[in-house]
PDB file of C-alpha atoms in Angstrom:
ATOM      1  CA  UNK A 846       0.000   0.000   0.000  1.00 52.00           C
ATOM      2  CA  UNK A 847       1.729   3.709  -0.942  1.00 64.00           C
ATOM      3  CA  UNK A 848       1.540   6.208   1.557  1.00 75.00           C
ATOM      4  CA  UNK A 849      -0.160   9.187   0.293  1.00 78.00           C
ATOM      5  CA  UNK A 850       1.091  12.350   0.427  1.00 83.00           C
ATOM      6  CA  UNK A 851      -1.025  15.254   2.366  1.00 84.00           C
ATOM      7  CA  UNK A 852      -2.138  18.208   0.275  1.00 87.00           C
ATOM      8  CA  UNK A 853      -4.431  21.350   0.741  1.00 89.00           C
ATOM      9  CA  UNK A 854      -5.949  22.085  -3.071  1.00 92.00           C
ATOM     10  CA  UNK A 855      -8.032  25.011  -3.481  1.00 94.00           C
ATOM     11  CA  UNK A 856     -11.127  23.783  -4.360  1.00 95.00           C
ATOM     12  CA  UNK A 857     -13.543  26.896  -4.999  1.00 96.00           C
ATOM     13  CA  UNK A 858     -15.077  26.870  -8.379  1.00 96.00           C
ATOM     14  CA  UNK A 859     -14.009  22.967  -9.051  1.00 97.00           C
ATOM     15  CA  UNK A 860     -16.675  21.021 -10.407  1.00 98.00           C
ATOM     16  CA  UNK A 861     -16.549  17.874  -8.482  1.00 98.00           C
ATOM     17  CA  UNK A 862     -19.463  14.754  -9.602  1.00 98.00           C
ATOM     18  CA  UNK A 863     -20.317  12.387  -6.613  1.00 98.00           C
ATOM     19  CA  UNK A 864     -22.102   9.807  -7.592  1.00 98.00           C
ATOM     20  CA  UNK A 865     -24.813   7.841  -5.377  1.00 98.00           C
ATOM     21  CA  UNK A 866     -27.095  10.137  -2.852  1.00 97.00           C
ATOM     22  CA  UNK A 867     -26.113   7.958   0.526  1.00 96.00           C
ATOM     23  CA  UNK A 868     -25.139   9.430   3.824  1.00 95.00           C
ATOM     24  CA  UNK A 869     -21.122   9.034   2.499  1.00 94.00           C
ATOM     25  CA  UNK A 870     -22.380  11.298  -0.757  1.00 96.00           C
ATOM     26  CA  UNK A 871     -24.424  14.034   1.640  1.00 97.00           C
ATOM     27  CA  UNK A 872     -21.066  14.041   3.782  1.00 93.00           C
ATOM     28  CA  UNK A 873     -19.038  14.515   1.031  1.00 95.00           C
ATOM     29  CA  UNK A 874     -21.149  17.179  -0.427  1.00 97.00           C
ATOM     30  CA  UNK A 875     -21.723  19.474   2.281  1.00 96.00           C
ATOM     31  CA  UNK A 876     -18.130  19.789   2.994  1.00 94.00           C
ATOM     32  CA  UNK A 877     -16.936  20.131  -0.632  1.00 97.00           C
ATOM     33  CA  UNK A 878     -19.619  22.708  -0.503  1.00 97.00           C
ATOM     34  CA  UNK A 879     -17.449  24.513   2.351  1.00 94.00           C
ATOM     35  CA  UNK A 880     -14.781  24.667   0.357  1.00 95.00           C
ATOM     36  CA  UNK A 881     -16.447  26.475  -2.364  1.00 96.00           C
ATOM     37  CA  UNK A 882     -16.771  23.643  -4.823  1.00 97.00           C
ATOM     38  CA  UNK A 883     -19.710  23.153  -7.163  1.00 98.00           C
ATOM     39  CA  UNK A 884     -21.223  19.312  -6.516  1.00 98.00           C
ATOM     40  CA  UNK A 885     -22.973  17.701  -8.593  1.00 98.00           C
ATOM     41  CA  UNK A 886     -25.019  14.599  -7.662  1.00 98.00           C
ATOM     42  CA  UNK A 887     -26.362  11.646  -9.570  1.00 98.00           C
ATOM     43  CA  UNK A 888     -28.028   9.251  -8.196  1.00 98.00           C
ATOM     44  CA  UNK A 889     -31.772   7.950  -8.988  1.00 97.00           C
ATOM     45  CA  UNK A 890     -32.749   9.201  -5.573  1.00 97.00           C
ATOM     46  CA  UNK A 891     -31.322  10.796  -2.884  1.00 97.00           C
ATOM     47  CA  UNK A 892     -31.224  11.689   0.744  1.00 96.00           C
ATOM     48  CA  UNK A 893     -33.754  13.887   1.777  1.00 97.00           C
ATOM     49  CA  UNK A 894     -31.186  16.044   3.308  1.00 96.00           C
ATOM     50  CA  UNK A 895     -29.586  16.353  -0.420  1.00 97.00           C
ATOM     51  CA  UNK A 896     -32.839  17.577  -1.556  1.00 97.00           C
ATOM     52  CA  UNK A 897     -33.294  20.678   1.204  1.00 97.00           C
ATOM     53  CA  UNK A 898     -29.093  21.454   0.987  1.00 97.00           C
ATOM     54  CA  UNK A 899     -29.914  21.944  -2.800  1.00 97.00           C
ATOM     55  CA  UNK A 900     -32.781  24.343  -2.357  1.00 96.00           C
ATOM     56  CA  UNK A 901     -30.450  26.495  -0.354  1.00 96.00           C
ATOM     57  CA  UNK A 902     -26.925  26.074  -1.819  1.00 95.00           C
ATOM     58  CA  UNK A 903     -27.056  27.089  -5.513  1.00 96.00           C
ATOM     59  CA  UNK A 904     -23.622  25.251  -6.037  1.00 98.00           C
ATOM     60  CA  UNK A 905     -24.940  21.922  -5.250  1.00 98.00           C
ATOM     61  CA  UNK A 906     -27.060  20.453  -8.658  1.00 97.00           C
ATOM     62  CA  UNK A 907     -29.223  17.093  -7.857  1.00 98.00           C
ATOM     63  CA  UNK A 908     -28.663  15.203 -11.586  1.00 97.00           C
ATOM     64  CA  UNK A 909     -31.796  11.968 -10.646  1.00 97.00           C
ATOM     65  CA  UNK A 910     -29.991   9.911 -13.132  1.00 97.00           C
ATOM     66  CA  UNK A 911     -28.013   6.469 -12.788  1.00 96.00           C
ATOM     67  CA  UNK A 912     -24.220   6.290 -13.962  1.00 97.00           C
ATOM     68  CA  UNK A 913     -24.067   6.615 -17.988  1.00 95.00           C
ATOM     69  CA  UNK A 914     -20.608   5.973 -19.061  1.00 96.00           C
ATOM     70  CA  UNK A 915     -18.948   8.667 -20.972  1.00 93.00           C
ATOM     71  CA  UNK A 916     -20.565  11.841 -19.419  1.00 90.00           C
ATOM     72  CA  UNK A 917     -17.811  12.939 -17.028  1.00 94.00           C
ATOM     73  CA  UNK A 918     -15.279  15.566 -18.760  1.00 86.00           C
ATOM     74  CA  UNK A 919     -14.889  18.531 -16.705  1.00 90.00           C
ATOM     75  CA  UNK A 920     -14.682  16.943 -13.038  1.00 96.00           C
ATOM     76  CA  UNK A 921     -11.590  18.145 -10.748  1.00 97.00           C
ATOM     77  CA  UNK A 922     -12.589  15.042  -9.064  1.00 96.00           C
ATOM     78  CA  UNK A 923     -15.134  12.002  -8.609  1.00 98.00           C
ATOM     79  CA  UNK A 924     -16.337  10.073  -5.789  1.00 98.00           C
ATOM     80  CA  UNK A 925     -17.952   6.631  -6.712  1.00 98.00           C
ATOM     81  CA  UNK A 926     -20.387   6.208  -3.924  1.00 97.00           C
ATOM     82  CA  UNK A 927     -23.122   3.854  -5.054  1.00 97.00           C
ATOM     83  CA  UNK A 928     -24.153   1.032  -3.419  1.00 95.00           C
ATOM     84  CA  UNK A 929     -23.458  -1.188  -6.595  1.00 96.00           C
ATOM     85  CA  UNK A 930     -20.103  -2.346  -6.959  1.00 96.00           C
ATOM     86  CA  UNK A 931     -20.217  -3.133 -10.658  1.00 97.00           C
ATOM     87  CA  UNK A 932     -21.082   0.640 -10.645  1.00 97.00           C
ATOM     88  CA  UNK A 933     -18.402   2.153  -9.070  1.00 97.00           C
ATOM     89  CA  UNK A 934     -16.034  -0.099 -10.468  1.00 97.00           C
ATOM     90  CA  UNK A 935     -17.363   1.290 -13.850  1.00 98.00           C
ATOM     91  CA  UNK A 936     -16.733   4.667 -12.632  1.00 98.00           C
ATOM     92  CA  UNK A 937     -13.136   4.032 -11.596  1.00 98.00           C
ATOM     93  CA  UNK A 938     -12.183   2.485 -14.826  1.00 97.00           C
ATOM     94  CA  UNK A 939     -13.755   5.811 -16.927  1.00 98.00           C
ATOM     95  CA  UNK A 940     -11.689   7.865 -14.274  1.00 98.00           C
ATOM     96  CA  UNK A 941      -8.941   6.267 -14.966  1.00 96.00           C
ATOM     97  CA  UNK A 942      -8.729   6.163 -18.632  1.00 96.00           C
ATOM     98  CA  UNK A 943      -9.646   9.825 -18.728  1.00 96.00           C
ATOM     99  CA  UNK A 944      -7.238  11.002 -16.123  1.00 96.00           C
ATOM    100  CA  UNK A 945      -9.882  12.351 -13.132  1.00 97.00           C
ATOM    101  CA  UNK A 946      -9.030  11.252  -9.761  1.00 97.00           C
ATOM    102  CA  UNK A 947     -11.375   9.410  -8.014  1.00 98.00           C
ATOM    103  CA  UNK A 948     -12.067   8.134  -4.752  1.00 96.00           C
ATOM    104  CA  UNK A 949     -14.433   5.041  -4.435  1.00 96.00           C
ATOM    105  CA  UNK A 950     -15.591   4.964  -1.272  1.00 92.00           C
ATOM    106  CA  UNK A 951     -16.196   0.927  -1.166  1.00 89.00           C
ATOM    107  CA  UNK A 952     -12.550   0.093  -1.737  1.00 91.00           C
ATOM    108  CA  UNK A 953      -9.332   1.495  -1.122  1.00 86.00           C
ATOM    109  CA  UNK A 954      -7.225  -0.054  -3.575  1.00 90.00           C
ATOM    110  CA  UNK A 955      -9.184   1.757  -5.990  1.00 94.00           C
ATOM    111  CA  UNK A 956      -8.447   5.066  -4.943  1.00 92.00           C
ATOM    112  CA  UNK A 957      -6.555   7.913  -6.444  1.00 93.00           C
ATOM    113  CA  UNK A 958      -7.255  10.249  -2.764  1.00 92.00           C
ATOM    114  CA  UNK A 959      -8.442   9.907   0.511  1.00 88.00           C
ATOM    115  CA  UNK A 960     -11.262  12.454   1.880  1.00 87.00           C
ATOM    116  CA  UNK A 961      -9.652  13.017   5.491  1.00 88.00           C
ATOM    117  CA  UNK A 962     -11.585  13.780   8.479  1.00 86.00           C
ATOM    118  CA  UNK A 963     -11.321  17.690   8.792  1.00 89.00           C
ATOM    119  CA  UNK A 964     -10.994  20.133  11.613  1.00 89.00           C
ATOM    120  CA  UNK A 965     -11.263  23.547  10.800  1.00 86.00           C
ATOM    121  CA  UNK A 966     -10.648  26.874  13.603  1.00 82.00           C
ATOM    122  CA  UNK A 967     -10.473  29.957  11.916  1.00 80.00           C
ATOM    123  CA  UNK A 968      -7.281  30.366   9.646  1.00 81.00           C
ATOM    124  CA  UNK A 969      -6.251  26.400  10.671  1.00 83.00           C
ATOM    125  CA  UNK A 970      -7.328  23.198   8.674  1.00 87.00           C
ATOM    126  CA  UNK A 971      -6.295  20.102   9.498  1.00 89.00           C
ATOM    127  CA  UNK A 972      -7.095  17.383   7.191  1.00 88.00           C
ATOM    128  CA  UNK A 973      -6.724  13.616   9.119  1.00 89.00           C
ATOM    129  CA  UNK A 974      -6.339  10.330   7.298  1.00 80.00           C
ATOM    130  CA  UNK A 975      -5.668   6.519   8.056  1.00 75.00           C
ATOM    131  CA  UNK A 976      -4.764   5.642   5.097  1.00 70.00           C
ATOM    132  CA  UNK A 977      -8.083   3.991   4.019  1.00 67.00           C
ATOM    133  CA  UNK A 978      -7.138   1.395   6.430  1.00 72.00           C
ATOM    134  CA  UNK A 979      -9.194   2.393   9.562  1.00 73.00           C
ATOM    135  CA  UNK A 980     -12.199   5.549   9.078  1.00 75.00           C
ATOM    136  CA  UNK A 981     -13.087   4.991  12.879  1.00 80.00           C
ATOM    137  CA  UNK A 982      -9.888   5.663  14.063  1.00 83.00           C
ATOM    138  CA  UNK A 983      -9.232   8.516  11.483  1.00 80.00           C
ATOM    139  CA  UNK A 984     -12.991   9.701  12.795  1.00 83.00           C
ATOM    140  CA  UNK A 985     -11.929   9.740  16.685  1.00 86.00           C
ATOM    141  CA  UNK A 986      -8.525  11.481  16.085  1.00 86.00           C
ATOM    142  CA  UNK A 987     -10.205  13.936  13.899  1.00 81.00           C
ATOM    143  CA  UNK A 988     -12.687  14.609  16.754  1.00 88.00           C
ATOM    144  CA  UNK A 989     -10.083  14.601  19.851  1.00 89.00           C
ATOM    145  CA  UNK A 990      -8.078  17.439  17.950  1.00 85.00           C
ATOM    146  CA  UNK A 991     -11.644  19.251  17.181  1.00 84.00           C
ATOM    147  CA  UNK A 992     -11.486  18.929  20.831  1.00 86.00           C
ATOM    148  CA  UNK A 993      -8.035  20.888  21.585  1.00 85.00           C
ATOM    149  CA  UNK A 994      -7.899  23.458  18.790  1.00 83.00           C
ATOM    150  CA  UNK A 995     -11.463  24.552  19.464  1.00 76.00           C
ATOM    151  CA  UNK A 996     -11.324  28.347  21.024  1.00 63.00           C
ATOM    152  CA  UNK A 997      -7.316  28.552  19.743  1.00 63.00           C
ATOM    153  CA  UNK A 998      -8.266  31.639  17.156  1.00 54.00           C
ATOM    154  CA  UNK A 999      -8.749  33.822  20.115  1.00 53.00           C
ATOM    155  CA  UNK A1000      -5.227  32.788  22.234  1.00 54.00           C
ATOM    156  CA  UNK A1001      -2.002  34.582  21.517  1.00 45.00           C
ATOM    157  CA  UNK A1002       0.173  32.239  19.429  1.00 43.00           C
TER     158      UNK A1002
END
């Protein structure tokens, strides 16, 4: 397994596609959305949550369609988040021929990032990974340094 290397990309105005509408999709929307991205969607259905972040975040564009192979072209990035494995697996390989990373969220081998857990105070992001190896321990360190950095803004450095 490589170790990946940690990186901070600017992501406002990048056009990221996730597809499925699951709780890992809403996740991965509403913080892409943070970071100024615009998100679309596809799925045949999604999360009601989806639905109401879409009527207030003009970024975010629900597309109620399955996967069709050979639509993606502009994508920064794509996460394959369906619950059918044939599907993301399809995804991956039309990432991968067309040079867009991609990040299915079923299986770690086939991906090109990781999404780390992220803690955020003021000017200070701190992006938290295990490597796709262990997303409960990557989700409790995340939340113990949530823990000390929160209130740090307003201390003298």
């Amino acid at each position: 397994m490589n170790t990946y290397f940690p990186v901070f990309l600017d992501m406002e105005g990048k056009r990221i596609r996730i597809f499925g509408g699951g709780e890992i999709a809403a996740r991965r929307a509403k913080v892409l959305l943070e970071f100024g991205a615009y998100v679309t969607v596809t799925a045949p259905s999604v999360r009601k949550e989806l639905e109401e972040l879409a009527q207030r975040q003009e970024r975010l564009t629900l597309d109620y369609h399955l996967y069709q192979p050979g639509r993606l072209a502009e994508e920064a990035f794509v996460f394959a988040a369906t619950d059918d494995e044939q599907v993301n697996i399809a995804i991956y390989r039309e990432c991968r021929h067309k040079g867009i990373p991609v990040n299915v969220a079923s299986d770690k081998e086939k991906c090109d990032f990781y999404f780390p857990g992220i803690v955020q105070d003021g000017d200070i992001t701190i992006g938290v990974t295990s490597g796709g190896k262990d997303h409960t321990k990557a989700a409790e360190v995340t939340e113990k340094i949530r823990r000390q950095i929160s209130g740090w803004q307003g201390e003298n450095r």
